[in-house]
Structures are given as structure tokens and as C-alpha cells.
PDB file of C-alpha atoms and ligand atoms in Angstrom:
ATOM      1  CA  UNK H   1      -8.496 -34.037  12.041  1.00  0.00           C
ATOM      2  CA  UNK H   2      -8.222 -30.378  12.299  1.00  0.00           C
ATOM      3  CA  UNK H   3     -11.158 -28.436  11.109  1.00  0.00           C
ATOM      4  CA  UNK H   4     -10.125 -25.349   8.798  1.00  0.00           C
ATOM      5  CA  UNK H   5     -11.809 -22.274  10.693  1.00  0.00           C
ATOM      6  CA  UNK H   6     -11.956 -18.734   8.971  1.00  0.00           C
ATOM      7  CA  UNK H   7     -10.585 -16.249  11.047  1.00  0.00           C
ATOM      8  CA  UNK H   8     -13.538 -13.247  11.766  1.00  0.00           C
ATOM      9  CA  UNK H   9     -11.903 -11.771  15.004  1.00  0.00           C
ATOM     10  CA  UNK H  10      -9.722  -9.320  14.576  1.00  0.00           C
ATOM     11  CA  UNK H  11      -6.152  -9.865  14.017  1.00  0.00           C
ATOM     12  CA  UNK H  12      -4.220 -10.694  17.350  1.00  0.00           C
ATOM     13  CA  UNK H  13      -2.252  -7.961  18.457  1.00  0.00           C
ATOM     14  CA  UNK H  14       0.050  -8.333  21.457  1.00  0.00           C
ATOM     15  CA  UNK H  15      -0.266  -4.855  22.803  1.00  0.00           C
ATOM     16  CA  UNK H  16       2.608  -5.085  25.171  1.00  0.00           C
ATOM     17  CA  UNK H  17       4.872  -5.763  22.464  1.00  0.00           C
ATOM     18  CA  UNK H  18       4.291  -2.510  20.041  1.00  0.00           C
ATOM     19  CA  UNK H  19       6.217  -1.285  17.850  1.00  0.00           C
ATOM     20  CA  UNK H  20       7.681   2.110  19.055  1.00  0.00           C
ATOM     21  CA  UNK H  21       7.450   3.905  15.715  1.00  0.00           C
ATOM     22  CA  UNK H  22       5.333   3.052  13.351  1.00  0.00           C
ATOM     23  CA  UNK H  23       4.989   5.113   9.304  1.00  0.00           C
ATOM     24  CA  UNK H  24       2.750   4.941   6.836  1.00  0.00           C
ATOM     25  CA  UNK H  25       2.939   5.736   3.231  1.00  0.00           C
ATOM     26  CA  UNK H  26      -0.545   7.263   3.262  1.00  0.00           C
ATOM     27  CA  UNK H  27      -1.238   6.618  -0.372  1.00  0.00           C
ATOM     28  CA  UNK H  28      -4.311   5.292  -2.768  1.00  0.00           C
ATOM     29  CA  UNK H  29      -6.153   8.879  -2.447  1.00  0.00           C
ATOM     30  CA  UNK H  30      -6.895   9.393  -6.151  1.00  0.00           C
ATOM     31  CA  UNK H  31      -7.599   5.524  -6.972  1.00  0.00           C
ATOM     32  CA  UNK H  32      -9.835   5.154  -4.389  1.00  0.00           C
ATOM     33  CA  UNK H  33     -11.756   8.763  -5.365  1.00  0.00           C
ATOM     34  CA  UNK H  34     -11.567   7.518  -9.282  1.00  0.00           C
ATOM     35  CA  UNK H  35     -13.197   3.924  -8.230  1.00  0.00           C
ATOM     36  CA  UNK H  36     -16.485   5.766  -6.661  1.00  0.00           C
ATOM     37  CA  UNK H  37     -16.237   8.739 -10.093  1.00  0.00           C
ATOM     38  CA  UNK H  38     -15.524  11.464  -7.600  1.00  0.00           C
ATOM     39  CA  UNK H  39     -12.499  13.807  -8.274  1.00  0.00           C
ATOM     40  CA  UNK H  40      -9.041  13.442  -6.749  1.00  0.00           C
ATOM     41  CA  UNK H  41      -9.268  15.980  -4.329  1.00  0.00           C
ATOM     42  CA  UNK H  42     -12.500  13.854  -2.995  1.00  0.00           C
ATOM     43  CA  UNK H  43      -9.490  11.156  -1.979  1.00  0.00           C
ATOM     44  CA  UNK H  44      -7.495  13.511  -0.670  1.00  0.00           C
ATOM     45  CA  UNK H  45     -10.063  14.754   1.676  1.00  0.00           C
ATOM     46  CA  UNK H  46     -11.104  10.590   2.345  1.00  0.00           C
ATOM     47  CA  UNK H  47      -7.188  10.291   3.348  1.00  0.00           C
ATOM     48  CA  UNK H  48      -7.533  13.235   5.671  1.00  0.00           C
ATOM     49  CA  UNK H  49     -10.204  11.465   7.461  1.00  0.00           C
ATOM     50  CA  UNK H  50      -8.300   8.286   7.492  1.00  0.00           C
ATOM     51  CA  UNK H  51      -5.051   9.991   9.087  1.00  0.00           C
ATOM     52  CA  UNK H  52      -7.532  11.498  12.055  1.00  0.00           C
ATOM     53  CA  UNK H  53      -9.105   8.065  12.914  1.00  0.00           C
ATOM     54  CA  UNK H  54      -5.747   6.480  12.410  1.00  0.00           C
ATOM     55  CA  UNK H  55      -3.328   8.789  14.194  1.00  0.00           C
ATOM     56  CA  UNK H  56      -6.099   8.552  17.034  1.00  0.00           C
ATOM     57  CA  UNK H  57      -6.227   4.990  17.768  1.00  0.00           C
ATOM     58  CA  UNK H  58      -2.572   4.934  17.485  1.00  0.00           C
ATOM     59  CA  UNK H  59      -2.568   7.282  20.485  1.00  0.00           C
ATOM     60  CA  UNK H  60      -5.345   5.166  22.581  1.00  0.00           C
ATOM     61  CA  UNK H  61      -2.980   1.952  22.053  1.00  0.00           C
ATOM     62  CA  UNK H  62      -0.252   3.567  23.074  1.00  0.00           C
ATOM     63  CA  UNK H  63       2.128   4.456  20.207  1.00  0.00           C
ATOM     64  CA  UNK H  64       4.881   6.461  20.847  1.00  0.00           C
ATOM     65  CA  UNK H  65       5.666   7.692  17.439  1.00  0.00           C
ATOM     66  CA  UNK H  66       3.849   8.062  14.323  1.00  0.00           C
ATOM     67  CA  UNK H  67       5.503   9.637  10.925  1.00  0.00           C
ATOM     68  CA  UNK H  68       2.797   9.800   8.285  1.00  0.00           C
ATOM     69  CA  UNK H  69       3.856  10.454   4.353  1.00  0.00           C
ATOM     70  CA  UNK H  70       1.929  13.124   3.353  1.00  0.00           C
ATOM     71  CA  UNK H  71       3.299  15.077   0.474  1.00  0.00           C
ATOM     72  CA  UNK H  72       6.511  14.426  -1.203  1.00  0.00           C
ATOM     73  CA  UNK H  73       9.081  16.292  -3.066  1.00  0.00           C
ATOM     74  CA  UNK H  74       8.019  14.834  -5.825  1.00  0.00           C
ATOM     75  CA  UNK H  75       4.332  15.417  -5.748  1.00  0.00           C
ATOM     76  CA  UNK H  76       4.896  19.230  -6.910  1.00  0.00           C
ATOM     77  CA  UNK H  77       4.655  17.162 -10.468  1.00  0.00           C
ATOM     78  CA  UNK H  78       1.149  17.149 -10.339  1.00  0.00           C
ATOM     79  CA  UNK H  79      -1.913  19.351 -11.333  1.00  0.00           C
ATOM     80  CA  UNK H  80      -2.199  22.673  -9.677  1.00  0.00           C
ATOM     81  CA  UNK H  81      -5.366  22.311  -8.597  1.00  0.00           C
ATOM     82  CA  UNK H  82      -5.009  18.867  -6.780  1.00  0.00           C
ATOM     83  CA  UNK H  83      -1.861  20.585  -4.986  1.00  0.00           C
ATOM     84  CA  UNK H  84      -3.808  23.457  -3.759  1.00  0.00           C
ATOM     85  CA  UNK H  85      -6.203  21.182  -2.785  1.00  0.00           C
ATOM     86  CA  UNK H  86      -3.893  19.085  -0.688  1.00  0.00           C
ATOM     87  CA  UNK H  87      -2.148  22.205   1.151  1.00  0.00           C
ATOM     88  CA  UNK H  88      -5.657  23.842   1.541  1.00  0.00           C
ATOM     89  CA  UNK H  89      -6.418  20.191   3.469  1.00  0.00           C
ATOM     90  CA  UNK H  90      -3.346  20.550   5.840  1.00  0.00           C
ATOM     91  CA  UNK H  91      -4.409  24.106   6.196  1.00  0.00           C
ATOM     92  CA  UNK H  92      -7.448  22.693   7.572  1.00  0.00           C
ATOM     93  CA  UNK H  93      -5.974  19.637   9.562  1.00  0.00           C
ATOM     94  CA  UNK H  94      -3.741  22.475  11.374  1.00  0.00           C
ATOM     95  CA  UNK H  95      -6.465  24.876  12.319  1.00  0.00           C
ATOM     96  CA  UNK H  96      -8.802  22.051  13.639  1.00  0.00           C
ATOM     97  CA  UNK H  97      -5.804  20.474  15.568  1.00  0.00           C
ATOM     98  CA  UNK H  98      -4.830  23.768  17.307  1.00  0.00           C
ATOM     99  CA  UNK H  99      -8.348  23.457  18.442  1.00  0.00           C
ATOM    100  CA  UNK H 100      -8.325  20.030  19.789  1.00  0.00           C
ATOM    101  CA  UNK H 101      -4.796  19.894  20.739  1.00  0.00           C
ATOM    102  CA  UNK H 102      -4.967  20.858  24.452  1.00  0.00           C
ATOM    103  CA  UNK H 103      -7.980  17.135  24.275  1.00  0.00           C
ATOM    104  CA  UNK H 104      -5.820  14.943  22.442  1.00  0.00           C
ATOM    105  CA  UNK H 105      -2.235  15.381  23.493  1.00  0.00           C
ATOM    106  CA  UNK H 106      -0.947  14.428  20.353  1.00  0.00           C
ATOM    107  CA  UNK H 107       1.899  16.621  19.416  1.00  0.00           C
ATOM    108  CA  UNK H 108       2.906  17.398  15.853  1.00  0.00           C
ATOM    109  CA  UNK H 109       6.057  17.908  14.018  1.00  0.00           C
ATOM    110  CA  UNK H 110       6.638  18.168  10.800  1.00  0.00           C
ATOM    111  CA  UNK H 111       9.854  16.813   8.464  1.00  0.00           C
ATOM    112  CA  UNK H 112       9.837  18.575   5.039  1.00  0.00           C
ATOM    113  CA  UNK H 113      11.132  21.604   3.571  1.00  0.00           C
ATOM    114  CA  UNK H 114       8.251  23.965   4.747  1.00  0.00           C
ATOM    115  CA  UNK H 115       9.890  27.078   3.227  1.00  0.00           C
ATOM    116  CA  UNK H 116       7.511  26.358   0.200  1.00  0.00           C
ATOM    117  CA  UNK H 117       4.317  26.355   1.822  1.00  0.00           C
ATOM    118  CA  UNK H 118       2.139  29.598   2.126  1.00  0.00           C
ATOM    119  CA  UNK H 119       3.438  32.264   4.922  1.00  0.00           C
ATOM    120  CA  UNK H 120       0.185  31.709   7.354  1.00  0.00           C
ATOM    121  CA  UNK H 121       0.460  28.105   6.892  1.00  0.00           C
ATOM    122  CA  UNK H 122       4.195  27.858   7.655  1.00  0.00           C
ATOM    123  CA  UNK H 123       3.009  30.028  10.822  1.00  0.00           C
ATOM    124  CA  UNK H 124       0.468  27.288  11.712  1.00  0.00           C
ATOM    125  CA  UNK H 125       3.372  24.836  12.000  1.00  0.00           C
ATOM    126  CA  UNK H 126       5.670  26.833  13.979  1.00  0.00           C
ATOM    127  CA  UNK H 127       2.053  27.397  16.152  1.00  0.00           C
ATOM    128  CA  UNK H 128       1.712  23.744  16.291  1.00  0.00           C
ATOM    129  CA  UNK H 129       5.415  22.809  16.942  1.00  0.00           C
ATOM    130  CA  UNK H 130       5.218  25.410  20.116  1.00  0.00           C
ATOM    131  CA  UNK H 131       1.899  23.751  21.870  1.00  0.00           C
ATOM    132  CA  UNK H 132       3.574  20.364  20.834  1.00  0.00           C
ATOM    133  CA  UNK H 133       6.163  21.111  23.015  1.00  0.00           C
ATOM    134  CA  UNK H 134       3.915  21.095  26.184  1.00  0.00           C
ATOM    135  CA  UNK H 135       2.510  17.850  26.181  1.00  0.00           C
ATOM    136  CA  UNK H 136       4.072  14.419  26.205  1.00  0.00           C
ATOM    137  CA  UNK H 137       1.750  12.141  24.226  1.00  0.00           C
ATOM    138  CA  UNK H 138       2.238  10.308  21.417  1.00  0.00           C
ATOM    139  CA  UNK H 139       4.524  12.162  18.440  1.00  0.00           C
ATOM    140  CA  UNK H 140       2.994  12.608  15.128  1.00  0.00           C
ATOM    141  CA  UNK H 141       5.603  13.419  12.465  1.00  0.00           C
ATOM    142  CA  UNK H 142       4.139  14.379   9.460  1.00  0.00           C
ATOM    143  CA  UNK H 143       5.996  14.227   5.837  1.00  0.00           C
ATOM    144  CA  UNK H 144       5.035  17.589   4.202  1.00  0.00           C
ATOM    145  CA  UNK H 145       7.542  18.619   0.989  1.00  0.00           C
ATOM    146  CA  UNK H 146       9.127  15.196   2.870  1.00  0.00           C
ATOM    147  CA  UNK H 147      11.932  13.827  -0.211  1.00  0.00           C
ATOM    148  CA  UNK H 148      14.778  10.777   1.530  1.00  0.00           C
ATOM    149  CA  UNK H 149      17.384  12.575  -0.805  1.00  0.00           C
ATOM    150  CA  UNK H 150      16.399  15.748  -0.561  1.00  0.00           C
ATOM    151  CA  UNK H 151      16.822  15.479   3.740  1.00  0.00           C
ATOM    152  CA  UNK H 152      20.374  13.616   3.498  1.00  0.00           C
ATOM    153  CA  UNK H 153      21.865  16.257   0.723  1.00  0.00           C
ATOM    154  CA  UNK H 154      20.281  19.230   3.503  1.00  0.00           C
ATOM    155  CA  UNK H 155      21.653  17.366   6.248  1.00  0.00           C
ATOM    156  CA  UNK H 156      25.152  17.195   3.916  1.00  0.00           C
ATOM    157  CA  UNK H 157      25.117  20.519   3.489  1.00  0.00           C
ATOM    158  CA  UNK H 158      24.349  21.360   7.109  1.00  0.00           C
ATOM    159  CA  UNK H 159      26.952  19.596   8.621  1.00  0.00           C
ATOM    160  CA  UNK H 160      29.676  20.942   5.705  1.00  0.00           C
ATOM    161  CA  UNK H 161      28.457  24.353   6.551  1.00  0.00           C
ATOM    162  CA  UNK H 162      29.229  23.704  10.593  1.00  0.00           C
ATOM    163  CA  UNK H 163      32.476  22.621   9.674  1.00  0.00           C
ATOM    164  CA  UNK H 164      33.600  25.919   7.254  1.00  0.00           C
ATOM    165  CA  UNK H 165      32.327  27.534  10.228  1.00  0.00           C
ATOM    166  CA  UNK H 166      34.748  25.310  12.552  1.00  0.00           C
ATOM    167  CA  UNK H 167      31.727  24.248  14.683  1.00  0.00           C
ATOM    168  CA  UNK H 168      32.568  20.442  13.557  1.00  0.00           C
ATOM    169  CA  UNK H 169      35.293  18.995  11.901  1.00  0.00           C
ATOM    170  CA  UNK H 170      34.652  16.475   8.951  1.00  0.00           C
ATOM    171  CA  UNK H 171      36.612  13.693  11.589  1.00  0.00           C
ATOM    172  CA  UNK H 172      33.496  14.269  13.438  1.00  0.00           C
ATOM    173  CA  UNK H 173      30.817  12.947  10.821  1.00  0.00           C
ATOM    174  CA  UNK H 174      29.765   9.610  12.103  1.00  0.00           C
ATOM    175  CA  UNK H 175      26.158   7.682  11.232  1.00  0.00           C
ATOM    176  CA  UNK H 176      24.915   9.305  15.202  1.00  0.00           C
ATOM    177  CA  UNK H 177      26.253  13.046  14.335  1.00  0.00           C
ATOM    178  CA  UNK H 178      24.372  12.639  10.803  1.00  0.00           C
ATOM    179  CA  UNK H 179      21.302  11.433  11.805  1.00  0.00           C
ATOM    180  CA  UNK H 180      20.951  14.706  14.096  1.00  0.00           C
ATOM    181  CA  UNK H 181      21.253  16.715  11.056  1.00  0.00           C
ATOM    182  CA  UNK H 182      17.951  15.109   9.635  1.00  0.00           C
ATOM    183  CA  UNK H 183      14.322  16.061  10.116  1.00  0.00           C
ATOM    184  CA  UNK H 184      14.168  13.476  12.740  1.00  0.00           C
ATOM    185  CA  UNK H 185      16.630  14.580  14.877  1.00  0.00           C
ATOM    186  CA  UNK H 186      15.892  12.551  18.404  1.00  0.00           C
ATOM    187  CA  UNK H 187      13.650  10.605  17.177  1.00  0.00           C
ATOM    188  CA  UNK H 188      14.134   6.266  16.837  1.00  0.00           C
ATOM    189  CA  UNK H 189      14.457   4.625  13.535  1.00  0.00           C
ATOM    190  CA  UNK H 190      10.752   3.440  12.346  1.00  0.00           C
ATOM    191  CA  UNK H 191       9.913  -0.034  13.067  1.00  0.00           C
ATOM    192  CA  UNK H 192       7.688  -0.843  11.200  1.00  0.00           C
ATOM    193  CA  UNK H 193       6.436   0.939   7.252  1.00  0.00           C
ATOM    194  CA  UNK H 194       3.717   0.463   6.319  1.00  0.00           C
ATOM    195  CA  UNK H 195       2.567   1.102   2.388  1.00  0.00           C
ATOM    196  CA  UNK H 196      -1.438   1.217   1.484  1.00  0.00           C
ATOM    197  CA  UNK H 197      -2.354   1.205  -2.251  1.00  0.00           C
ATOM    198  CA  UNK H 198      -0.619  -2.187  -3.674  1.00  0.00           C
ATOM    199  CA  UNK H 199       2.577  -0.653  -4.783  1.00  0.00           C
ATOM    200  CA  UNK H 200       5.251  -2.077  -3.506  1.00  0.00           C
ATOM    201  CA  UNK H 201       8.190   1.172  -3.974  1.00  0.00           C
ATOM    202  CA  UNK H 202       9.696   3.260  -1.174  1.00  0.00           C
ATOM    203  CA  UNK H 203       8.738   6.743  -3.329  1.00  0.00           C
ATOM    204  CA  UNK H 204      11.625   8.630  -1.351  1.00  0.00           C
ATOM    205  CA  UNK H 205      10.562   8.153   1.642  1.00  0.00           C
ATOM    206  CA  UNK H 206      12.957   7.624   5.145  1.00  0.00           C
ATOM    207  CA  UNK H 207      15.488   6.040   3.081  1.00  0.00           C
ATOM    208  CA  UNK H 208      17.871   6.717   6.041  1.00  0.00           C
ATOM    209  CA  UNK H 209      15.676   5.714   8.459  1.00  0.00           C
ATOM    210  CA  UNK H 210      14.332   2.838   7.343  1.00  0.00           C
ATOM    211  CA  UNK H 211      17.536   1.150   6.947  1.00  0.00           C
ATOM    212  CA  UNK H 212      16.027  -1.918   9.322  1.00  0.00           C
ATOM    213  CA  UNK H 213      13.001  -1.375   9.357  1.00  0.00           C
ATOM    214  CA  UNK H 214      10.354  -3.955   9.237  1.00  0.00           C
ATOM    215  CA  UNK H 215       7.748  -3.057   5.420  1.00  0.00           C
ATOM    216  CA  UNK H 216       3.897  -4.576   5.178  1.00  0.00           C
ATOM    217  CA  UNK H 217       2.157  -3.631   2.351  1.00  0.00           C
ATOM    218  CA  UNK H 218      -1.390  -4.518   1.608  1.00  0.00           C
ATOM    219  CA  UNK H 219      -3.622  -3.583  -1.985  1.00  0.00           C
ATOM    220  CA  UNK H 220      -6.056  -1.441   0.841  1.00  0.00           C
ATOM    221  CA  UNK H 221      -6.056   2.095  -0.443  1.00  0.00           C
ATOM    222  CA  UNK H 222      -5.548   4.642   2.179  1.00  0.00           C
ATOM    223  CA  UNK H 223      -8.884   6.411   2.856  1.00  0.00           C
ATOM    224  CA  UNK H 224     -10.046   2.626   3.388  1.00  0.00           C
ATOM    225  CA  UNK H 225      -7.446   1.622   6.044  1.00  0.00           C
ATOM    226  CA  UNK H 226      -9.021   0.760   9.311  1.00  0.00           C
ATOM    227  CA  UNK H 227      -8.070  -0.077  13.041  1.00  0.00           C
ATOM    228  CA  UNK H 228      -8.419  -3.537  11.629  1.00  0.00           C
ATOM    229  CA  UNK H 229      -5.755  -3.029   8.471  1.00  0.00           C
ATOM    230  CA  UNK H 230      -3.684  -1.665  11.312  1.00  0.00           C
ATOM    231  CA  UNK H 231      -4.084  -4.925  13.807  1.00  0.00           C
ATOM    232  CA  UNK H 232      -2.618  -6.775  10.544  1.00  0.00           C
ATOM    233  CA  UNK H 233       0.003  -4.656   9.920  1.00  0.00           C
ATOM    234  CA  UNK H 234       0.905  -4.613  13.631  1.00  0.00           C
ATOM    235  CA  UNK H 235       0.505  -8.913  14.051  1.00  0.00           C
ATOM    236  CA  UNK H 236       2.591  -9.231  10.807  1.00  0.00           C
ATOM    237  CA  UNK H 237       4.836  -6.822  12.427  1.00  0.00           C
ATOM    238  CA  UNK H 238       4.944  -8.929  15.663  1.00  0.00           C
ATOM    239  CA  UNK H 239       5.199 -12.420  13.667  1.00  0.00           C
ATOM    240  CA  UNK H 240       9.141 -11.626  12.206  1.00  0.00           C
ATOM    241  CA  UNK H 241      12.261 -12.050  13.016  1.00  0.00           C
ATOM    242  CA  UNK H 242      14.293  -8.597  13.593  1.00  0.00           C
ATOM    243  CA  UNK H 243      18.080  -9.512  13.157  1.00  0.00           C
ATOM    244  CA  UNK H 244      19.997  -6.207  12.182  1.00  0.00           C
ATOM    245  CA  UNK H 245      22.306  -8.079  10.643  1.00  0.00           C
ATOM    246  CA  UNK H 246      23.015 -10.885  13.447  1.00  0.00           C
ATOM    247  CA  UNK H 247      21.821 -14.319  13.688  1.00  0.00           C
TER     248      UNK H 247
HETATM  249  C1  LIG A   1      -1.505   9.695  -1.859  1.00  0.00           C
HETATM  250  O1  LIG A   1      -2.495   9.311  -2.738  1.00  0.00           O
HETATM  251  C2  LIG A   1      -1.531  11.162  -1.551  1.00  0.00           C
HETATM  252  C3  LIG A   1      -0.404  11.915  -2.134  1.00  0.00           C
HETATM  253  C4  LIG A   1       0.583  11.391  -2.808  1.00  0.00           C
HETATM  254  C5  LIG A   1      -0.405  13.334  -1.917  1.00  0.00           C
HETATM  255  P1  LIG A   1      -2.329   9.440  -4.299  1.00  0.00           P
HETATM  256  O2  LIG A   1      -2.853  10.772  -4.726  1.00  0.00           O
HETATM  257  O3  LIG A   1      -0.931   9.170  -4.722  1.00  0.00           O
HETATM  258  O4  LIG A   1      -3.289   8.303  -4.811  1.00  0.00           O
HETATM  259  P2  LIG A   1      -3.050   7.339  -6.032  1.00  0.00           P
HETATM  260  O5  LIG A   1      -1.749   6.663  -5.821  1.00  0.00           O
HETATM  261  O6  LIG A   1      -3.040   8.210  -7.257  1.00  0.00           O
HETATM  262  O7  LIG A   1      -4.212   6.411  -5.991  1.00  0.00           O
HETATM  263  C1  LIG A   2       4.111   8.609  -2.151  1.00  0.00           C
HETATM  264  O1  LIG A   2       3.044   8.343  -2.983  1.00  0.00           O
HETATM  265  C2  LIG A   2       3.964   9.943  -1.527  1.00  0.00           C
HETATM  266  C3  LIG A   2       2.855  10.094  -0.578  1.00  0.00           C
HETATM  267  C4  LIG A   2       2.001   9.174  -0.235  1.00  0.00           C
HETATM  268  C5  LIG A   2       2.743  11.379   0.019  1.00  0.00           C
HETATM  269  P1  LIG A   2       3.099   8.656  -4.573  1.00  0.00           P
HETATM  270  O2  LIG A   2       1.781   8.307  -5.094  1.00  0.00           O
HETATM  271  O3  LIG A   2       3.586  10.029  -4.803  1.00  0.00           O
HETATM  272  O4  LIG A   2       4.217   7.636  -5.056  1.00  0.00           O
HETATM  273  P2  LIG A   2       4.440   6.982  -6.479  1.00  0.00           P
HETATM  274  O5  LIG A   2       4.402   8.092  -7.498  1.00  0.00           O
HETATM  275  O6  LIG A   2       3.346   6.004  -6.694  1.00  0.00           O
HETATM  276  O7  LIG A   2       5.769   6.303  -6.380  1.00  0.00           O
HETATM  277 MG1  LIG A   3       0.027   7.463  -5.222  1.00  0.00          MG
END
């Protein structure tokens, strides 16, 4: 008879078999800062933390691409004070990475509408964006003013404006020649999404991209997701069946 044994280890992880591209809805910030009585921005600045440990392992194992959710469109609802907070974190995150980029090799991009952002900090992006392109590590895309819609009706618009200019013709539009008028331009589909907190939504986020992509959620708020969270994610990942549609 087979003895039930708890699994302690670690979940298995077959770490020749990785997903290329790997995103993460980085939410549960404000539930997990409520939960200890701290204020929201105390979650935000948890998260931050998270995303460094995170986006750094990802590296060690080997990831080639890594778009992280980060503020969205729709965010701009909020209180004032928790946005400043948030862009006063990236503002941090940027300086501190311009630092330690030349160490880590990770390079940054970012897919948003960064036209909203502060002057100096849309200059730290373009700053990052420039080292970025000297290295060859692992790509971190991160979701600043990210919205699905809001990058498809740009990309619309884009590729309408190309064609009044008789660059393109609309004959021309197929799902390869849109996809290069996205934020992620060049980059592969995600593989894998995955969505901290317990909800179980898409909240705008790579609706093109994600078209067959593989979702794992787990009730884990952000600022506690751990290497471990991440083997699970990545062994769930690694347990299914990708058919795109085929048999
Ligand atoms: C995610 O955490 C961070 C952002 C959306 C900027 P939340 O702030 O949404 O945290 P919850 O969902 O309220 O717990
Ligand atoms: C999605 O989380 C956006 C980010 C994590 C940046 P939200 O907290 O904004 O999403 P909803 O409101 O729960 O759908
Ligand atoms: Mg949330």
C-alpha cells in the first residue's frame, strides 16, 4: 500500500525545459500592507523588494524574458498620494539599477505610455533603455502606464498613420505587421502569466499577447512570492498540455 508522503522539497522544476517568457501580474501590495496595519505605500515598497529578488533569480535560472505588471492605465484611479508613491518607487528602482546594471546584465525596457511620467524620470528610462542595449542577459519588460487596449488602439493608430503617409498599405495589416506596432515589438508571446493576490481577472493586461498563453494563479500576495511560489508556477507550467489550437 502506498504511504501518503507530504511533499517539503521544493517543487520540481525541469530547468531545461523553461518557459522562455514568463509575466507576472505583480499584485496584492495594499492587502498584504493592510493585513500587518501598515499603509499602502508600505506594500508597494514590499512589492519592490519582491520584483528585485524575483527578476534576479529569474536571471540565475536562465530566463530569457521577464514582463512584470507594474502600473496600469487604470491605476491613475487611485489616491494621489499612493500614485506618487508608486512613481517615486520606480524612480528609485531606476536610479539603483543604473548603478548595478553594468553587475547584473539584466536589461530593461519598458511597455507603457511613459509620456505621463515626470521629465527626469522619463529620462531615466531612455538612460536605462540605452545601457540595456549593451548587454545580452535576460530582458526585463516592465508594464508602467501598461493598458491591453490602450497598446492595440496606439498600435491602430500607428499603423493607420503609416498608411496616410503611404509607408504601408491597409492590404499590408496582418497579425505579424501588428504585433510590431505594440510595445513588444520583437519580443515572443508570454508563456506562461502568472497572477499573485487570488483574483482570478486579466486587469488589461497583454490581452494580445497572451492569446495562448499558459495562466497560474495562486491566493500568495505579491510582496510574499518567493523562489519557491515561482518553482510552482514554473512545475504547473511544465505539467500542461500546450495545443494552440491542435490536437
Ligand atoms: C498591485 O497591488 C500594485 C498596483 C496595482 C500598482 P495592489 O495595490 O493592487 O494591491 P491590492 O490588490 O490592493 O491588494
Ligand atoms: C493590476 O492590478 C495592475 C497591476 C498589478 C499593476 P489591479 O489591482 O489594478 O487590478 P484590479 O483592479 O484588481 O483588477
Ligand atoms: Mg490589486
Amino acid at each position: 500500500m502506498a504511504l501518503f508522503k507530504p511533499k517539503t522539497e521544493l517543487a520540481e522544476v525541469d530547468f531545461d525545459r523553461l518557459p522562455r517568457h514568463v509575466a507576472i501580474i505583480m499584485d496584492g501590495n495594499g492587502r498584504w500592507a493592510k493585513r500587518r496595519g501598515l499603509p499602502r505605500t508600505a506594500g508597494h515598497a514590499a512589492g519592490a523588494e519582491t520584483f528585485r529578488t524575483i527578476a534576479t533569480y529569474c536571471q540565475k535560472i536562465g530566463l530569457e524574458y521577464l514582463t512584470v505588471y507594474a502600473f496600469s492605465t487604470e491605476n491613475w484611479k487611485r489616491p494621489m498620494e499612493e500614485v506618487s508613491a508608486i512613481i517615486g518607487l520606480l524612480k528609485k528602482y531606476l536610479l539603483e539599477s543604473i548603478e548595478k546594471m553594468e553587475k547584473d546584465k539584466i536589461r530593461l525596457h519598458f511597455f507603457g505610455d511613459l509620456d505621463a511620467l515626470p521629465p527626469e524620470l522619463r529620462e531615466l528610462t531612455v538612460r536605462t533603455d540605452d545601457i540595456s542595449t549593451r548587454y545580452e542577459g535576460m530582458q526585463v519588460n516592465v508594464c508602467f502606464n501598461y493598458g491591453g487596449r490602450d497598446e492595440i488602439v496606439r498600435a491602430a493608430r500607428a499603423f493607420a498613420a503609416d498608411c496616410l503617409a503611404g509607408k504601408r498599405s491597409p492590404e499590408e495589416l496582418t497579425e505579424e505587421t501588428f504585433s510590431n506596432y505594440l510595445y513588444s515589438a520583437g519580443v515572443p508571446d508570454p508563456d506562461l502569466v502568472i497572477r499573485p493576490s487570488g483574483e482570478l481577472r486579466i486587469s488589461n493586461f497583454l490581452l494580445w499577447q497572451s492569446a495562448y498563453a499558459e495562466f497560474y494563479y495562486t491566493d500568495v500576495l505579491w510582496p510574499d512570492f518567493s523562489k519557491e511560489e515561482l518553482h510552482k508556477a514554473l512545475a504547473a507550467y511544465q505539467s500542461r498540455s500546450r495545443r494552440f489550437g491542435g490536437v
